[in-house]
Coordinates of C-alpha atoms in Angstrom, one line a residue:
Chain A
M1422 CA 0.0 0.0 0.0
Q1423 CA 1.4 3.4 -1.0
V1424 CA 1.8 6.1 1.7
N1425 CA -0.6 8.4 -0.3
Q1426 CA -3.3 5.9 0.4
Y1427 CA -3.0 6.3 4.1
T1428 CA -5.1 9.0 5.9
S1429 CA -3.5 11.7 7.9
E1430 CA -4.6 10.0 11.1
E1431 CA -3.0 6.7 10.1
I1432 CA 0.2 8.3 9.3
L1433 CA 0.2 10.1 12.6
V1434 CA -0.4 6.8 14.4
R1435 CA 2.5 5.2 12.6
L1436 CA 4.8 8.1 13.5
R1437 CA 3.8 8.0 17.2
Q1438 CA 4.5 4.2 17.1
G1439 CA 8.1 5.1 16.1
D1440 CA 7.7 3.8 12.6
R1441 CA 10.6 5.6 10.8
D1442 CA 9.8 3.9 7.5
V1443 CA 6.8 6.0 7.0
L1444 CA 9.2 9.0 6.7
V1445 CA 11.0 7.1 3.9
E1446 CA 7.7 6.5 2.2
L1447 CA 6.7 10.2 2.6
Y1448 CA 10.1 11.2 1.2
K1449 CA 9.7 9.1 -2.0
A1450 CA 6.1 10.3 -2.4
N1451 CA 7.0 14.0 -2.2
E1452 CA 10.4 14.0 -3.8
T1453 CA 9.4 15.0 -7.3
M1454 CA 7.2 17.9 -6.1
I1455 CA 9.7 19.3 -3.7
F1456 CA 12.6 19.1 -6.1
K1457 CA 10.6 20.9 -8.7
Y1458 CA 9.6 23.7 -6.3
I1459 CA 13.2 24.2 -5.1
K1460 CA 14.5 24.2 -8.7
E1461 CA 11.9 26.8 -9.6
Q1462 CA 13.3 28.9 -6.7
N1463 CA 16.8 28.6 -8.3
G1464 CA 17.9 26.1 -5.6
R1465 CA 20.0 23.0 -6.1
D1466 CA 19.0 19.4 -5.8
E1467 CA 21.1 19.2 -2.6
D1468 CA 19.1 22.0 -1.1
A1469 CA 15.8 20.2 -2.0
E1470 CA 17.2 17.0 -0.4
D1471 CA 18.2 18.7 2.8
L1472 CA 15.0 20.6 3.1
L1473 CA 12.8 17.6 2.5
Q1474 CA 14.6 15.6 5.2
E1475 CA 14.4 18.6 7.5
A1476 CA 10.6 18.9 6.9
L1477 CA 10.2 15.2 7.7
V1478 CA 12.2 15.6 10.9
V1479 CA 9.9 18.5 11.9
L1480 CA 6.9 16.3 11.3
W1481 CA 8.5 13.5 13.4
N1482 CA 9.1 15.8 16.3
N1483 CA 5.7 17.4 16.2
A1484 CA 4.1 14.0 16.1
K1485 CA 5.5 13.3 19.6
N1486 CA 3.4 16.0 21.0
P1487 CA 0.1 14.4 22.0
H1488 CA -1.8 17.7 21.2
F1489 CA -0.4 17.8 17.6
E1490 CA -3.0 17.2 14.9
L1491 CA -2.3 16.6 11.2
T1492 CA -5.4 18.4 9.8
A1493 CA -4.0 18.8 6.3
K1494 CA -2.8 16.1 4.0
P1495 CA 0.8 15.0 4.7
T1496 CA 1.8 16.3 1.2
T1497 CA 0.3 19.8 2.0
Y1498 CA 2.0 19.9 5.4
I1499 CA 5.4 18.8 4.1
Y1500 CA 5.2 21.3 1.2
A1501 CA 4.4 24.1 3.7
V1502 CA 7.2 23.2 6.0
V1503 CA 9.7 23.0 3.1
K1504 CA 8.5 26.4 1.8
N1505 CA 9.0 28.0 5.2
L1506 CA 12.5 26.4 5.6
W1507 CA 13.5 27.6 2.2
L1508 CA 12.4 31.1 2.9
K1509 CA 14.3 31.2 6.2
S1510 CA 17.3 29.9 4.4
V1511 CA 17.0 32.6 1.7
E1512 CA 16.5 35.2 4.4
K1513 CA 19.6 34.0 6.2
N1514 CA 21.7 34.1 3.1
K1515 CA 20.5 37.6 2.3
R1516 CA 21.4 38.8 5.7
L1517 CA 24.8 37.2 5.5
T1518 CA 25.4 39.0 2.2
S1519 CA 24.3 42.3 3.5
E1520 CA 26.4 42.0 6.6
D1521 CA 29.5 41.9 4.5
Q1522 CA 28.9 45.7 4.0
I1523 CA 28.7 46.4 7.8
P1524 CA 32.0 47.6 9.4
A1525 CA 33.6 45.1 11.7
N1526 CA 33.3 47.2 14.9
A1527 CA 29.5 47.8 14.4
H1528 CA 27.2 45.8 16.6
S1529 CA 23.6 45.2 15.7
I1530 CA 20.8 43.8 17.8
Q1531 CA 19.8 41.6 14.8
Q1532 CA 23.2 40.0 14.8
E1533 CA 23.1 39.3 18.5
S1534 CA 19.7 37.7 18.5
D1535 CA 20.7 35.5 15.6
K1536 CA 23.6 33.9 17.4
L1537 CA 23.2 30.2 17.0
M1538 CA 24.0 27.7 19.7
D1539 CA 26.5 25.2 18.3
H1540 CA 25.2 21.8 19.3
S1541 CA 27.8 20.0 17.3
I1542 CA 30.0 20.2 20.4
V1543 CA 27.4 18.2 22.4
R1544 CA 26.9 15.8 19.5
K1545 CA 30.6 15.1 19.3
M1546 CA 30.9 14.4 23.0
L1547 CA 27.7 12.2 22.9
N1548 CA 29.2 10.1 20.1
Q1549 CA 32.3 9.6 22.0
M1550 CA 30.4 8.1 24.9
G1551 CA 29.6 4.4 25.1
E1552 CA 26.8 3.1 23.0
T1553 CA 24.6 2.4 26.0
C1554 CA 24.8 5.9 27.3
R1555 CA 24.2 7.3 23.8
Q1556 CA 21.1 5.1 23.3
V1557 CA 19.7 5.8 26.8
L1558 CA 20.0 9.6 26.3
L1559 CA 18.5 9.5 22.8
M1560 CA 15.7 7.2 23.8
F1561 CA 14.7 9.5 26.7
Y1562 CA 15.3 13.0 25.3
Y1563 CA 14.7 12.3 21.6
D1564 CA 12.3 9.4 21.3
G1565 CA 10.5 10.4 24.5
L1566 CA 10.3 6.8 25.7
D1567 CA 9.5 5.9 29.4
M1568 CA 12.0 4.3 31.7
Q1569 CA 10.3 0.9 31.6
T1570 CA 10.7 0.8 27.8
I1571 CA 14.3 2.0 28.0
A1572 CA 15.1 -0.6 30.7
K1573 CA 13.7 -3.4 28.5
A1574 CA 15.5 -2.2 25.4
N1575 CA 18.8 -2.0 27.1
N1576 CA 18.5 -5.1 29.3
F1577 CA 18.4 -3.2 32.6
A1578 CA 16.9 -4.9 35.6
N1579 CA 14.1 -2.3 36.0
A1580 CA 13.0 1.3 35.4
D1581 CA 14.9 2.6 38.4
V1582 CA 18.2 1.2 37.1
A1583 CA 17.4 2.8 33.7
K1584 CA 16.7 6.1 35.5
A1585 CA 20.0 5.9 37.4
K1586 CA 21.9 5.1 34.2
K1587 CA 20.3 8.1 32.4
H1588 CA 21.3 10.4 35.3
Q1589 CA 24.8 9.0 35.3
C1590 CA 25.2 9.4 31.5
L1591 CA 23.9 12.9 31.5
K1592 CA 26.2 14.0 34.2
E1593 CA 29.1 12.5 32.4
L1594 CA 28.1 14.3 29.1
E1595 CA 27.9 17.6 30.9
K1596 CA 31.3 17.0 32.5
Q1597 CA 32.9 16.2 29.1
V1598 CA 31.4 19.2 27.4
K1599 CA 32.5 21.5 30.2
L1600 CA 36.0 20.1 30.1
K1601 CA 36.5 20.4 26.4
F1602 CA 35.1 23.9 25.9
Q1603 CA 34.6 27.2 27.7
S1604 CA 31.2 28.7 27.8
T1605 CA 32.0 31.2 25.1
D1606 CA 32.5 28.3 22.7
F1607 CA 28.8 27.5 22.9
F1608 CA 27.9 30.5 21.0
R1609 CA 28.9 31.6 17.5
Chain B
M1238 CA 19.1 25.6 46.5
N1239 CA 22.4 24.4 45.0
I1240 CA 23.4 22.7 41.8
E1241 CA 23.0 19.2 43.4
D1242 CA 19.3 19.9 44.0
P1243 CA 17.4 17.0 42.4
R1244 CA 14.5 19.3 41.6
I1245 CA 16.7 20.9 38.9
Q1246 CA 16.7 17.8 36.7
Q1247 CA 13.1 17.1 37.5
Y1248 CA 12.2 20.6 36.4
I1249 CA 14.1 20.2 33.2
D1250 CA 12.5 16.8 32.5
N1251 CA 9.0 18.1 33.3
E1252 CA 8.6 15.7 36.2
L1253 CA 7.4 18.3 38.6
N1254 CA 3.6 18.8 39.0
D1255 CA 2.2 22.3 38.5
S1256 CA 2.5 23.5 42.1
E1257 CA 6.0 22.1 42.5
R1258 CA 7.1 23.8 39.3
L1259 CA 5.6 27.1 40.3
S1260 CA 7.3 26.9 43.7
F1261 CA 10.6 26.0 42.1
E1262 CA 10.5 28.8 39.6
K1263 CA 9.8 31.3 42.3
E1264 CA 12.8 30.1 44.3
L1265 CA 14.9 30.2 41.1
E1266 CA 14.4 33.9 40.7
S1267 CA 16.9 34.5 43.5
H1268 CA 19.5 32.1 42.2
P1269 CA 21.0 33.4 38.9
E1270 CA 23.8 30.9 39.0
I1271 CA 21.3 28.1 39.1
Q1272 CA 19.4 29.7 36.2
E1273 CA 22.7 29.7 34.2
Y1274 CA 23.3 26.1 35.2
I1275 CA 19.8 25.1 34.0
A1276 CA 20.4 27.0 30.7
F1277 CA 23.5 24.9 30.3
K1278 CA 21.7 21.6 31.0
K1279 CA 19.0 22.6 28.5
F1280 CA 21.6 23.3 25.9
I1281 CA 23.0 19.8 26.5
I1282 CA 19.6 18.3 26.0
E1283 CA 19.0 20.3 22.9
G1284 CA 22.3 18.9 21.6
I1285 CA 21.1 15.4 22.3
R1286 CA 17.9 16.1 20.3
S1287 CA 20.0 17.6 17.5
E1288 CA 21.9 14.4 17.3
G1289 CA 18.6 12.5 17.1
D1290 CA 17.6 14.7 14.2
E1291 CA 20.8 14.1 12.3
E1292 CA 20.5 10.3 13.0
L1293 CA 17.0 10.3 11.6
K1294 CA 18.0 12.3 8.5
E1295 CA 20.8 9.8 7.9
Y1296 CA 18.3 7.0 8.2
I1297 CA 16.0 8.5 5.6
R1298 CA 18.9 9.3 3.3
S1299 CA 20.4 5.8 3.4
R1300 CA 17.1 4.0 3.0
V1301 CA 16.2 6.1 0.0
Q1302 CA 19.6 5.5 -1.5
D1303 CA 19.4 1.7 -0.9
E1304 CA 16.0 1.5 -2.5
S1305 CA 17.1 3.6 -5.4
T1306 CA 20.1 1.3 -6.0
E1307 CA 17.9 -1.7 -5.8
N1308 CA 15.5 -0.2 -8.3
Q1309 CA 18.3 0.5 -10.7
T1310 CA 19.5 -3.1 -10.4
N1311 CA 16.0 -4.3 -11.0
L1312 CA 15.7 -2.0 -14.0
W1313 CA 18.9 -3.5 -15.5
L1314 CA 17.6 -7.0 -14.9
Y1315 CA 14.3 -6.2 -16.6
A1316 CA 16.1 -4.7 -19.5
V1317 CA 18.3 -7.8 -19.9
A1318 CA 15.4 -10.1 -19.6
S1319 CA 13.4 -8.2 -22.2
V1320 CA 16.3 -8.2 -24.7
T1321 CA 16.8 -11.9 -24.2
L1322 CA 13.1 -12.6 -24.7
V1323 CA 13.1 -10.5 -27.9
L1324 CA 16.1 -12.3 -29.3
V1325 CA 14.8 -15.7 -28.5
S1326 CA 11.4 -14.8 -30.1
Y1327 CA 13.2 -13.5 -33.2
F1328 CA 15.2 -16.6 -33.7
F1329 CA 12.1 -18.8 -33.1
I1330 CA 10.1 -16.9 -35.7
V1331 CA 13.0 -17.0 -38.2
Q1332 CA 13.4 -20.8 -37.7
Y1333 CA 9.6 -21.3 -38.0
F1334 CA 9.5 -19.5 -41.4
K1335 CA 12.6 -21.3 -42.5
T1336 CA 11.4 -24.8 -41.6
G1337 CA 7.7 -24.4 -41.6
S1338 CA 7.6 -26.6 -38.5
L1339 CA 6.9 -25.5 -34.9
K1340 CA 8.8 -28.5 -33.7
E1341 CA 11.9 -27.6 -35.6
A1342 CA 11.5 -24.0 -34.5
S1343 CA 11.2 -25.0 -30.9
K1344 CA 14.7 -26.5 -31.1
V1345 CA 16.0 -23.0 -30.8
L1346 CA 14.6 -23.1 -27.3
V1347 CA 16.0 -26.5 -26.3
L1348 CA 19.6 -27.7 -26.1
N1349 CA 20.0 -30.6 -28.3
D1350 CA 21.3 -33.5 -26.1
P1351 CA 22.9 -36.2 -28.3
M1352 CA 22.2 -38.7 -25.6
T1353 CA 18.5 -38.2 -25.5
S1354 CA 17.6 -37.4 -29.1
K1355 CA 17.0 -40.2 -31.4
P1356 CA 19.1 -40.2 -34.5
D1357 CA 17.8 -40.6 -38.0
S1358 CA 17.3 -44.4 -38.3
K1359 CA 18.3 -44.3 -42.0
T1360 CA 21.8 -42.9 -41.3
P1361 CA 24.4 -45.1 -39.8
H1362 CA 26.1 -43.4 -36.9
K1363 CA 28.3 -44.1 -34.0
Y1364 CA 26.1 -44.6 -31.0
S1365 CA 27.4 -44.6 -27.4
S1366 CA 25.9 -46.8 -24.8
P1367 CA 23.9 -44.7 -22.3
N1368 CA 25.3 -46.8 -19.5
S1369 CA 28.9 -47.1 -20.4
Q1370 CA 31.3 -44.6 -21.8
T1371 CA 33.9 -47.1 -22.9
F1372 CA 32.0 -49.2 -25.4
D1373 CA 30.3 -48.5 -28.6
S1374 CA 27.2 -50.3 -29.6
I1375 CA 26.6 -52.4 -32.6
Y1376 CA 23.2 -53.4 -33.8
Y1377 CA 22.6 -56.8 -35.3
S1378 CA 19.6 -58.3 -36.6
A1379 CA 19.2 -62.0 -35.9
D1380 CA 20.1 -62.9 -39.4
T1381 CA 23.2 -60.8 -39.3
L1382 CA 24.2 -62.2 -36.0
M1383 CA 23.9 -65.7 -37.3
A1384 CA 25.9 -64.8 -40.4
L1385 CA 28.5 -63.0 -38.4
N1386 CA 31.9 -64.4 -38.1
D1387 CA 34.1 -62.8 -35.5
D1388 CA 37.2 -64.8 -36.5
A1389 CA 39.7 -63.3 -34.2
D1390 CA 37.4 -62.7 -31.2
G1391 CA 34.9 -65.5 -31.1
S1392 CA 31.6 -65.9 -32.8
I1393 CA 28.1 -65.8 -31.7
N1394 CA 26.4 -69.1 -31.4
P1395 CA 24.2 -69.4 -34.5
E1396 CA 21.8 -71.8 -32.9
S1397 CA 21.0 -69.6 -29.9
P1398 CA 17.2 -69.5 -29.7
T1399 CA 17.2 -66.4 -27.6
L1400 CA 18.4 -64.0 -30.2
E1401 CA 15.9 -61.5 -31.5
M1402 CA 14.4 -62.4 -34.8
S1403 CA 14.2 -59.8 -37.5
S1404 CA 13.3 -60.2 -41.1
E1405 CA 15.4 -57.4 -42.4
P1406 CA 19.1 -57.4 -42.1
E1407 CA 20.2 -53.8 -41.7
I1408 CA 23.9 -54.1 -41.4
Q1409 CA 25.9 -53.9 -44.5
E1410 CA 27.5 -57.2 -45.2
N1411 CA 30.9 -55.9 -46.1
K1412 CA 31.4 -54.3 -42.7
A1413 CA 34.0 -55.8 -40.5
Y1414 CA 33.1 -56.3 -37.0
N1415 CA 35.5 -56.7 -34.1
I1416 CA 35.5 -56.1 -30.4
T1417 CA 36.1 -52.4 -30.8
S1418 CA 33.6 -49.8 -31.9
E1419 CA 31.7 -50.1 -35.1
I1420 CA 29.1 -48.1 -36.9
A1421 CA 25.7 -49.1 -35.6
L1422 CA 22.1 -48.7 -36.6
E1423 CA 19.4 -48.3 -34.0
K1424 CA 16.1 -49.8 -34.7
E1425 CA 13.1 -48.9 -32.5
D1426 CA 13.9 -49.9 -29.0
L1427 CA 16.3 -52.7 -29.7
F1428 CA 19.8 -51.9 -28.9
I1429 CA 22.6 -54.4 -28.9
H1430 CA 26.1 -53.8 -27.7
K1431 CA 28.8 -56.5 -28.1
T1432 CA 32.2 -56.9 -26.6
T1433 CA 34.6 -59.6 -25.7
L1434 CA 36.4 -59.9 -22.4
V1435 CA 39.2 -62.0 -21.0
P1436 CA 38.3 -63.0 -17.4
I1437 CA 40.5 -61.8 -14.7
A1438 CA 41.6 -64.7 -12.6
I1439 CA 41.8 -64.4 -8.9
A1440 CA 42.9 -67.3 -6.6
M1441 CA 41.7 -67.5 -3.1
N1442 CA 44.0 -69.4 -0.7
D1443 CA 43.2 -71.4 2.4
D1444 CA 43.4 -68.4 4.7
S1445 CA 40.9 -66.5 2.5
K1446 CA 43.6 -64.1 1.6
M1447 CA 43.1 -63.1 -2.0
M1448 CA 45.8 -62.6 -4.4
R1449 CA 45.3 -61.3 -7.8
M1450 CA 46.6 -63.2 -10.7
D1451 CA 47.1 -61.1 -13.7
K1452 CA 48.9 -61.3 -17.0
A1453 CA 50.8 -58.1 -16.9
P1454 CA 51.2 -56.1 -13.8
S1455 CA 52.6 -52.7 -14.4
A1456 CA 56.3 -52.3 -14.0
E1457 CA 55.8 -49.7 -11.2
I1458 CA 53.8 -52.1 -9.1
E1459 CA 56.4 -54.8 -9.7
T1460 CA 59.1 -52.5 -8.3
A1461 CA 57.0 -51.4 -5.4
L1462 CA 56.3 -55.0 -4.4
S1463 CA 59.9 -55.9 -4.4
G1464 CA 60.8 -52.9 -2.3
N1465 CA 58.7 -51.7 0.6
R1466 CA 55.9 -54.2 1.1
V1467 CA 54.7 -52.7 4.3
A1468 CA 54.3 -49.3 2.9
L1469 CA 52.5 -50.6 -0.2
S1470 CA 49.9 -52.5 1.8
K1471 CA 49.1 -49.4 3.8
K1472 CA 48.8 -47.2 0.8
K1473 CA 45.3 -46.6 -0.5
E1474 CA 46.2 -44.5 -3.5
T1475 CA 46.2 -46.2 -6.9
S1476 CA 48.5 -44.0 -8.9
K1477 CA 50.0 -45.0 -12.2
L1478 CA 47.3 -47.2 -13.3
K1479 CA 46.3 -47.7 -16.9
A1480 CA 42.8 -46.7 -17.8
P1481 CA 40.6 -49.8 -18.1
T1482 CA 40.0 -51.0 -21.7
A1483 CA 37.4 -53.2 -23.2
N1484 CA 39.2 -56.4 -22.6
S1485 CA 41.7 -56.0 -19.7
K1486 CA 42.0 -54.4 -16.3
V1487 CA 45.3 -53.5 -14.7
V1488 CA 45.7 -54.7 -11.2
S1489 CA 45.7 -52.1 -8.5
D1490 CA 48.7 -51.6 -6.3
S1491 CA 47.0 -52.9 -3.2
L1492 CA 47.6 -56.5 -4.2
L1493 CA 47.6 -57.9 -0.8
E1494 CA 44.4 -57.7 1.3
S1495 CA 46.1 -58.2 4.6
D1496 CA 47.7 -56.4 7.4
D1497 CA 50.1 -59.2 7.8
V1498 CA 52.2 -58.4 4.8
E1499 CA 55.2 -60.5 5.6
T1500 CA 53.3 -63.8 5.9
A1501 CA 51.5 -63.3 2.5
K1502 CA 52.3 -65.9 -0.1
P1503 CA 54.2 -64.9 -3.2
R1504 CA 52.1 -64.1 -6.2
L1505 CA 51.2 -66.8 -8.6
K1506 CA 51.9 -66.3 -12.2
A1507 CA 48.9 -65.9 -14.4
K1508 CA 48.0 -68.5 -16.9
K1509 CA 49.1 -67.7 -20.4
S1510 CA 45.7 -67.9 -22.0
L1511 CA 42.3 -67.7 -20.5
E1512 CA 39.0 -68.3 -22.0
K1513 CA 37.5 -65.4 -23.9
I1514 CA 33.9 -64.5 -23.2
S1515 CA 31.7 -62.9 -25.7
L1516 CA 29.1 -60.6 -24.3
V1517 CA 26.1 -59.1 -26.1
F1518 CA 24.0 -56.5 -24.3
V1519 CA 20.4 -56.0 -25.3
Q1520 CA 17.9 -53.4 -24.2
H1521 CA 14.3 -53.8 -25.1
A1522 CA 11.1 -52.7 -23.7
N1523 CA 8.8 -55.1 -22.1
I1524 CA 11.4 -57.8 -21.6
Q1525 CA 12.5 -59.1 -18.1
P1526 CA 16.1 -58.7 -17.2
S1527 CA 18.1 -61.9 -17.9
I1528 CA 21.5 -63.4 -18.5
D1529 CA 21.5 -66.0 -21.2
V1530 CA 24.6 -68.3 -20.8
R1531 CA 25.7 -70.5 -23.7
Y1532 CA 28.8 -72.6 -24.1
A1533 CA 29.7 -73.4 -27.7
N1534 CA 32.7 -73.6 -29.9
D1535 CA 35.1 -73.5 -26.9
Q1536 CA 33.7 -70.1 -26.2
I1537 CA 31.3 -68.7 -23.6
Y1538 CA 28.6 -66.4 -24.8
L1539 CA 26.6 -64.2 -22.5
K1540 CA 23.6 -62.3 -23.7
I1541 CA 22.7 -59.7 -21.1
T1542 CA 19.2 -58.2 -21.4
N1543 CA 17.9 -55.1 -19.7
L1544 CA 20.7 -55.0 -17.1
D1545 CA 22.6 -51.8 -16.5
N1546 CA 26.2 -52.3 -17.3
D1547 CA 29.0 -50.0 -16.3
N1548 CA 32.4 -51.2 -17.5
P1549 CA 31.6 -54.9 -17.5
L1550 CA 34.3 -57.3 -16.3
V1551 CA 34.5 -61.0 -15.9
Y1552 CA 36.4 -62.7 -13.1
S1553 CA 37.5 -66.3 -12.7
I1554 CA 37.8 -67.2 -9.0
N1555 CA 38.5 -70.8 -8.1
E1556 CA 37.4 -71.8 -11.6
K1557 CA 34.1 -70.1 -11.3
L1558 CA 33.1 -67.2 -13.5
Y1559 CA 31.6 -64.0 -12.1
L1560 CA 30.3 -61.2 -14.2
E1561 CA 30.6 -57.7 -12.8
L1562 CA 28.3 -55.1 -14.3
G1563 CA 28.6 -52.5 -11.6
P1564 CA 29.8 -52.0 -8.0
K1565 CA 26.9 -53.9 -6.5
S1566 CA 26.0 -56.0 -9.5
I1567 CA 28.2 -59.2 -9.6
Y1568 CA 26.5 -62.3 -11.0
Y1569 CA 27.6 -65.8 -10.8
I1570 CA 27.9 -67.5 -14.3
P1571 CA 27.0 -71.2 -14.2
N1572 CA 29.1 -73.6 -16.2
N1573 CA 26.1 -74.8 -18.2
N1574 CA 23.7 -73.5 -20.8
I1575 CA 21.0 -71.6 -18.9
I1576 CA 18.9 -68.5 -19.0
L1577 CA 19.0 -66.6 -15.7
T1578 CA 15.8 -64.6 -15.5
N1579 CA 15.8 -61.7 -13.1
P1580 CA 19.2 -62.6 -11.9
K1581 CA 20.2 -61.6 -8.4
P1582 CA 23.7 -60.3 -7.6
I1583 CA 25.8 -62.5 -5.4
T1584 CA 26.0 -61.8 -1.7
D1585 CA 29.2 -63.7 -0.8
K1586 CA 31.3 -61.0 0.8
S1587 CA 34.6 -62.7 0.3
I1588 CA 34.0 -62.9 -3.4
I1589 CA 32.8 -59.4 -3.6
K1590 CA 35.8 -58.1 -1.6
A1591 CA 38.2 -60.0 -3.8
I1592 CA 36.6 -58.5 -6.9
Q1593 CA 36.4 -55.0 -5.6
N1594 CA 40.0 -55.0 -4.4

């Protein structure tokens, strides 16, 4: 059965069940349309690929929210998200181009508010931890799973052991990030 | 409140109820260092979520790529299959218009196996026995068999009542027949294959230790025997043997069937001349397997009907004849004229062992 034959509710159910393959199906179903749109906006295929993936991740994260409702068709939703992301990207590029004209010693409120937190530091440290810690932290903070499920997935004795493990792993991650970088490094 | 306060993590993980959260936030107002610490922890958690996002994107990317590669491979396979189908159809159609026959045209689709296809009966051809790779078959009608004179190699008993009768001699009279291959004609289901063998004589001594008597053991074996007898008896390899021919078999190098090599008796010299045996193999539908034994003209004639034969050999053991048609098909040949219908292979293990060794 093609993903276009699922209703919005059915797709949402599959997303909330953690079915990642539905994202792959949505990608293939919307690929042509998105690539066409981005090309019309003078974008590259790589941009279209990144934005479509980004839109699907947005859908995935929103689906975790129990109050989220997919009222439109998935195609419409994805198209809207991609459009927004593209416009943001264009805006950002315009700003960067115009900022080349600003003298180095000038300071703008706009510039300050657009300082981005560099999460790549945290990701690097997370990937250097053991696989168990990595999985526990991702399961809790990304997948939103409860401790019982995390305990079962990682062969812990019970939920309390999983909770203790998560606390220990998070502490270790915080310590590693602090050791490697100063606080000013978190902002660019 | 300090940074070890467990409520900090509970607050970040949304594990405080509404009243607890409000109370905590109020308390937090007076602790800017804790606020900074909470901001740092939230940053860490956002970093974890960012890693989750990247992992998910990578999953989508790799899955789409894998399926795309698979689709391309399938596309190639479909293209190759389509081209093959078109070519086969083309040749089929061409052959059909050429020959006007669907049967002929369908030969394009089937490999022509010379072993299964029946040759044109009008054309003489060399026909190989389906059971044996070493003999060629010769077809004889009854009249031809009766008229045949195998001077050098023995002749078929003209009075044998068991030969197939046919009113039409098919073999050209000026053909010379001998124990080697000849041009044959195949007629219907009747298939005759003729050969002549010299029996291999094996003497069994009192201790049931067999020794092979043979006309001409190879020089290598002779040398090996005179040298290291112990090593030879232990060896299982049979190197430097001649390939078996229609009328002889070279003895293997494990001449002595015994662990006690030193006590084995020396080999007996073979008799200079042994009786020759003429064999005719017949295959015909609706006839029971049989071995027809005839003694005539100082010769022994065996007509073997509907029995599989794989490199047939005859052995003479203690003046008794045994016909070996295969590894588990050794038949005793009586010393009188007799037809053995549905013959059963022998079960005497000592004889079987002597022959197989």
